[in-house]
């Protein structure tokens, strides 16, 4: 098959490209190389089944040709990372909303199956209050005020989900929405805020590991290899069409414990420092205290079971940054 990956030079997209090429598919990547990087895909450049178009997904003529040429689309291109969203909100909103609009419109005109990458951010801060349970796909969302920039990303991706579902229901376009929880592995940059590469890079040079807030907030981390397996599995599963599906790992860890674990695994001399959120992200920042997926739906659909545990996840990041 010919497969289009938007954002295929990014962290998740490039691993997806590796996997699909390994399966014998022909892969077309479009990436504007903003948060994605050539180094993520340079090992693929010699492969005759790999094609890179360095351009934005907002260029309709370019996208039209690619969508027409391909049998399936993985739409991974988005502005991601809390730091990026806080620093460049206009870019975040425009890329995420207009980009997905473009992908869905063209997929619909050529009737191509499309998987839209969404994010656990869409749940907002629902886990902070009394309503604290693991997050199923149908759990209510709780967004902060529009004056709190962080929520711009969550709202942009929620709009992507609405639009994808509307195309499915109204136009019968085969779409799958993968709501991806914190995913970690080699090639993930710490530049836009992601916690694990940040901690590992600091630990390896014995610089302070900086925890935002008091470190009691928790996350559930998924290894990139598990996430990619989930995405490919969902694309191949007819029962996933028209559905929102959580992709994640249910094992939770507090950020404080994470810092200690990274320090231990790297044998680092780093201090663990705690700074207030405002210092990290500017005034009025809101974090979510907990975010853990319910993965019953994906288990039922494709028998998904995450294979790499937290230590395994961190080790792959250590190995990557040591290299
Ligand atoms: N975090 C931290 N230090 C960092 C980067 C992040 O303590 O250098 C915290 C952040 O405030 C959040 C958690 O780690 O509570 C996960 O952050 P990340 O940006 O990786 O993902 P998200 O907030 O989107 O879950």
Coordinates of C-alpha atoms and ligand atoms in Angstrom, one line a residue:
X1 CA 0.0 0.0 0.0
X2 CA 0.9 3.6 -0.4
X3 CA 0.6 5.4 3.0
X4 CA 0.7 9.1 3.7
X5 CA 2.0 10.3 7.1
X6 CA 1.6 14.0 7.8
X7 CA 4.2 15.0 10.4
X8 CA 6.2 12.0 9.5
X9 CA 9.5 13.6 10.5
X10 CA 8.3 14.1 14.0
X11 CA 8.8 11.8 17.0
X12 CA 5.8 9.5 16.6
X13 CA 5.5 10.0 12.8
X14 CA 9.0 8.9 12.1
X15 CA 8.7 5.7 14.2
X16 CA 5.5 5.0 12.4
X17 CA 7.3 5.4 9.1
X18 CA 9.9 2.9 10.2
X19 CA 7.2 0.4 11.1
X20 CA 5.3 0.8 7.9
X21 CA 8.4 0.5 5.7
X22 CA 9.3 -2.6 7.7
X23 CA 5.9 -4.0 6.8
X24 CA 6.7 -3.5 3.1
X25 CA 4.5 -0.5 2.5
X26 CA 5.4 2.6 0.5
X27 CA 5.5 5.7 2.7
X28 CA 5.0 9.3 1.8
X29 CA 5.9 11.9 4.5
X30 CA 4.9 15.5 4.4
X31 CA 6.5 17.6 7.1
X32 CA 7.3 21.3 7.4
X33 CA 10.3 20.4 9.6
X34 CA 9.1 22.8 12.3
X35 CA 9.0 20.5 15.3
X36 CA 10.0 17.5 13.2
X37 CA 13.6 17.0 12.1
X38 CA 15.5 15.6 9.2
X39 CA 17.7 13.6 11.5
X40 CA 14.6 11.5 12.5
X41 CA 14.3 10.2 9.0
X42 CA 17.7 10.5 7.5
X43 CA 18.2 6.8 7.9
X44 CA 15.2 6.3 5.5
X45 CA 16.4 8.5 2.7
X46 CA 18.1 5.7 0.8
X47 CA 15.0 3.5 0.9
X48 CA 13.2 3.6 -2.5
X49 CA 9.9 3.1 -0.8
X50 CA 10.3 6.3 1.3
X51 CA 9.4 9.7 0.0
X52 CA 9.7 13.0 1.8
X53 CA 7.9 16.2 0.9
X54 CA 9.2 19.1 2.9
X55 CA 6.2 21.3 3.0
X56 CA 3.3 22.4 5.1
X57 CA 0.0 20.5 5.2
X58 CA -1.7 23.8 4.6
X59 CA -0.6 23.7 0.9
X60 CA -3.7 22.4 -0.8
X61 CA -2.2 21.5 -4.2
X62 CA 0.6 19.5 -2.7
X63 CA -1.6 17.8 -0.2
X64 CA -4.2 17.0 -2.8
X65 CA -1.7 15.1 -4.9
X66 CA -0.4 13.2 -1.9
X67 CA -3.9 12.2 -0.6
X68 CA -4.9 11.2 -4.1
X69 CA -1.8 9.0 -4.5
X70 CA -2.1 7.2 -1.2
X71 CA -4.5 4.5 0.1
X72 CA -4.4 5.5 3.8
X73 CA -3.5 8.6 5.8
X74 CA -2.0 8.9 9.3
X75 CA -2.5 12.6 10.3
X76 CA 0.2 13.2 12.9
X77 CA 1.2 16.8 12.0
X78 CA 0.4 19.1 14.8
X79 CA 1.9 21.8 17.0
X80 CA 2.6 19.8 20.2
X81 CA 4.4 20.3 23.5
X82 CA 3.2 22.5 26.3
X83 CA 6.2 24.9 26.0
X84 CA 5.5 25.5 22.3
X85 CA 1.8 26.0 23.0
X86 CA 2.5 28.5 25.7
X87 CA 5.1 30.4 23.5
X88 CA 3.4 30.3 20.1
X89 CA -0.4 30.0 20.5
X90 CA -1.3 31.4 17.1
X91 CA 0.7 28.8 15.3
X92 CA -0.7 26.0 17.5
X93 CA -4.3 26.9 16.8
X94 CA -3.8 27.5 13.1
X95 CA -1.8 24.4 12.4
X96 CA -4.0 22.1 14.4
X97 CA -7.4 23.4 13.2
X98 CA -6.7 24.3 9.6
X99 CA -4.3 21.4 9.1
X100 CA -6.9 18.8 10.1
X101 CA -9.6 20.6 8.1
X102 CA -7.4 20.3 5.0
X103 CA -6.6 16.6 5.6
X104 CA -10.3 15.7 6.2
X105 CA -11.5 17.7 3.3
X106 CA -9.1 16.0 0.9
X107 CA -9.5 12.6 2.4
X108 CA -13.2 13.0 1.8
X109 CA -12.9 14.1 -1.8
X110 CA -10.7 11.0 -2.6
X111 CA -12.5 8.8 -0.1
X112 CA -9.3 7.7 1.8
X113 CA -9.2 6.1 5.2
X114 CA -7.7 8.4 7.7
X115 CA -6.4 8.1 11.3
X116 CA -6.3 11.3 13.2
X117 CA -3.8 11.6 16.0
X118 CA -5.5 13.3 19.0
X119 CA -4.3 13.7 22.5
X120 CA -5.2 13.0 26.1
X121 CA -5.0 16.8 26.5
X122 CA -8.6 16.9 25.3
X123 CA -9.7 15.6 28.7
X124 CA -8.4 18.9 30.2
X125 CA -8.3 18.9 34.0
X126 CA -11.1 16.5 34.6
X127 CA -8.9 14.4 36.9
X128 CA -8.4 17.2 39.4
X129 CA -11.7 17.2 41.1
X130 CA -14.1 14.8 42.7
X131 CA -14.6 13.1 39.3
X132 CA -11.3 11.3 39.6
X133 CA -11.4 8.0 37.7
X134 CA -9.5 6.6 34.8
X135 CA -10.4 8.3 31.6
X136 CA -12.6 6.4 29.2
X137 CA -13.2 7.8 25.7
X138 CA -16.6 9.0 26.8
X139 CA -15.6 10.7 30.0
X140 CA -16.6 14.4 30.2
X141 CA -13.9 16.9 29.5
X142 CA -13.1 19.9 31.7
X143 CA -11.4 22.8 30.0
X144 CA -10.0 25.8 31.8
X145 CA -10.8 29.4 30.8
X146 CA -9.8 30.7 27.3
X147 CA -7.5 33.2 29.1
X148 CA -5.4 30.2 30.1
X149 CA -3.3 29.5 27.1
X150 CA -2.6 25.9 27.8
X151 CA -6.2 25.0 26.9
X152 CA -5.8 26.3 23.4
X153 CA -4.1 23.1 22.4
X154 CA -6.8 20.9 24.0
X155 CA -9.6 22.8 22.4
X156 CA -7.9 22.7 19.0
X157 CA -7.5 19.0 19.1
X158 CA -11.1 18.5 20.5
X159 CA -12.3 20.5 17.4
X160 CA -10.3 18.1 15.2
X161 CA -12.1 15.2 16.9
X162 CA -15.5 16.8 16.3
X163 CA -14.7 17.5 12.7
X164 CA -13.4 13.9 12.1
X165 CA -16.5 12.4 13.7
X166 CA -18.7 14.8 11.6
X167 CA -17.1 13.6 8.4
X168 CA -17.6 10.0 9.5
X169 CA -21.3 10.5 10.4
X170 CA -22.3 12.9 7.7
X171 CA -20.1 11.9 4.7
X172 CA -19.3 8.3 5.7
X173 CA -15.6 9.0 5.5
X174 CA -13.7 6.1 7.3
X175 CA -11.9 7.9 10.1
X176 CA -10.3 6.7 13.3
X177 CA -9.4 9.0 16.2
X178 CA -6.5 7.8 18.3
X179 CA -6.3 9.7 21.6
X180 CA -2.7 9.3 22.4
X181 CA -1.5 9.7 26.0
X182 CA 2.0 10.7 27.1
X183 CA 4.3 8.8 24.7
X184 CA 8.0 8.6 25.2
X185 CA 11.1 7.1 23.4
X186 CA 14.1 7.9 21.3
X187 CA 13.9 11.0 19.0
X188 CA 11.6 12.8 21.3
X189 CA 13.0 16.2 21.9
X190 CA 12.8 18.0 25.3
X191 CA 12.7 21.3 23.5
X192 CA 9.0 21.8 23.8
X193 CA 8.6 20.7 27.4
X194 CA 8.2 16.9 27.4
X195 CA 9.3 15.7 30.8
X196 CA 11.2 12.4 30.2
X197 CA 13.7 13.7 27.6
X198 CA 14.2 16.8 29.8
X199 CA 15.0 14.8 32.9
X200 CA 17.2 12.3 31.1
X201 CA 19.3 15.0 29.3
X202 CA 19.8 16.9 32.6
X203 CA 20.7 13.8 34.5
X204 CA 23.3 12.7 32.0
X205 CA 25.2 16.0 32.4
X206 CA 24.6 16.1 36.2
X207 CA 22.6 19.4 35.9
X208 CA 19.6 19.9 38.1
X209 CA 16.5 17.9 37.3
X210 CA 13.7 20.5 37.5
X211 CA 10.3 19.4 38.7
X212 CA 7.5 21.8 38.1
X213 CA 5.1 22.2 41.1
X214 CA 5.5 19.8 44.0
X215 CA 5.9 16.7 41.9
X216 CA 2.8 14.9 43.2
X217 CA 1.2 15.2 39.8
X218 CA 1.2 11.9 37.9
X219 CA 1.2 10.7 34.4
X220 CA 1.1 7.3 32.6
X221 CA 3.8 6.9 30.0
X222 CA 3.6 4.7 26.9
X223 CA 6.7 3.6 24.9
X224 CA 6.8 4.7 21.3
X225 CA 6.9 1.1 20.1
X226 CA 3.7 0.3 21.9
X227 CA 2.0 3.5 20.6
X228 CA 3.0 2.7 17.0
X229 CA 1.7 -0.9 17.3
X230 CA -1.6 0.6 18.5
X231 CA -1.8 3.0 15.6
X232 CA -1.1 0.4 13.0
X233 CA -3.4 -2.1 14.6
X234 CA -6.3 0.5 14.7
X235 CA -5.8 1.4 11.1
X236 CA -6.2 -2.3 10.1
X237 CA -9.2 -2.9 12.3
X238 CA -12.6 -2.2 10.6
X239 CA -14.3 -2.0 14.0
X240 CA -12.2 1.1 14.9
X241 CA -13.7 3.2 12.1
X242 CA -15.9 6.0 13.5
X243 CA -14.5 5.6 17.0
X244 CA -12.4 7.5 19.4
X245 CA -9.8 5.2 20.9
X246 CA -7.4 5.8 23.8
X247 CA -3.8 4.8 23.2
X248 CA -1.9 4.6 26.4
X249 CA -0.5 2.6 29.3
X250 CA -2.3 2.4 32.6
X251 CA 0.7 2.4 34.9
X252 CA 0.9 5.7 36.8
X253 CA 4.0 7.5 38.2
X254 CA 4.3 10.8 40.0
X255 CA 6.7 13.3 38.5
X256 CA 8.7 13.3 41.7
X257 CA 9.1 9.5 41.5
X258 CA 10.0 9.8 37.8
X259 CA 12.8 12.3 38.7
X260 CA 14.2 9.9 41.3
X261 CA 14.0 6.9 38.9
X262 CA 15.8 8.8 36.1
X263 CA 18.5 9.9 38.6
X264 CA 19.0 6.3 39.8
X265 CA 19.0 4.8 36.3
X266 CA 21.6 7.2 35.0
X267 CA 23.7 7.1 38.2
X268 CA 23.5 10.9 38.1
X269 CA 24.8 13.4 40.6
X270 CA 22.0 15.8 39.6
X271 CA 20.0 17.6 42.3
X272 CA 16.3 17.5 42.0
X273 CA 14.9 21.0 42.2
X274 CA 11.3 22.1 42.5
X275 CA 10.1 25.3 40.9
X276 CA 6.6 26.8 40.7
X277 CA 4.6 26.4 37.5
X278 CA 4.6 30.1 37.0
X279 CA 8.3 30.1 36.8
X280 CA 8.3 27.4 34.2
X281 CA 5.4 28.4 32.0
X282 CA 4.5 32.0 33.0
X283 CA 1.6 33.3 35.2
X284 CA -1.7 31.6 35.4
X285 CA -0.5 28.1 34.2
X286 CA -2.8 25.2 35.0
X287 CA -1.5 21.6 35.1
X288 CA -3.5 18.5 35.5
X289 CA -2.7 16.4 38.5
X290 CA -3.4 13.0 37.1
X291 CA -4.0 11.5 33.7
X292 CA -4.5 7.8 33.3
X293 CA -6.3 6.1 30.4
X294 CA -8.9 3.4 30.4
X295 CA -7.7 1.1 27.6
X296 CA -10.5 -1.4 27.6
X297 CA -11.7 -0.2 24.1
X298 CA -8.4 -0.7 22.3
X299 CA -7.9 -4.0 24.2
X300 CA -11.2 -5.2 22.9
X301 CA -10.6 -3.9 19.3
X302 CA -7.1 -5.2 18.7
X303 CA -6.0 -7.0 21.8
X304 CA -3.6 -4.2 22.6
X305 CA -1.4 -4.7 25.7
X306 CA 1.6 -2.3 26.3
X307 CA 4.8 -4.3 26.5
X308 CA 7.5 -1.8 27.6
X309 CA 7.4 -0.9 31.3
X310 CA 8.5 2.5 32.8
X311 CA 12.1 1.4 33.4
X312 CA 12.3 0.0 29.8
X313 CA 10.9 3.3 28.5
X314 CA 13.4 5.4 30.4
X315 CA 16.3 3.1 29.3
X316 CA 15.6 3.7 25.6
X317 CA 15.7 7.4 26.2
X318 CA 19.0 7.2 28.1
X319 CA 20.5 5.1 25.4
X320 CA 19.4 7.5 22.7
X321 CA 20.8 10.6 24.5
X322 CA 24.0 8.8 25.4
X323 CA 24.6 8.1 21.7
Ligands
LIG1 N1 7.4 18.6 34.0 C1 8.4 18.8 34.9 N2 9.6 19.2 34.5 C2 9.9 19.4 33.1 C3 8.9 19.1 32.2 C4 7.6 18.8 32.7 O1 8.2 18.7 36.1 O2 11.1 19.7 32.8 C5 6.0 18.2 34.4 C6 4.8 19.0 33.9 O3 4.5 20.1 34.6 C7 3.7 17.9 33.9 C8 4.5 16.6 33.7 O4 5.9 16.9 34.0 O5 3.1 17.9 35.2 C9 4.4 16.1 32.3 O6 4.8 17.1 31.4 P1 4.8 17.0 29.8 O7 5.0 18.4 29.3 O8 5.8 16.0 29.5 O9 3.4 16.4 29.4 P2 1.9 16.9 29.7 O10 1.9 18.0 30.7 O11 1.4 17.2 28.4 O12 1.3 15.7 30.3

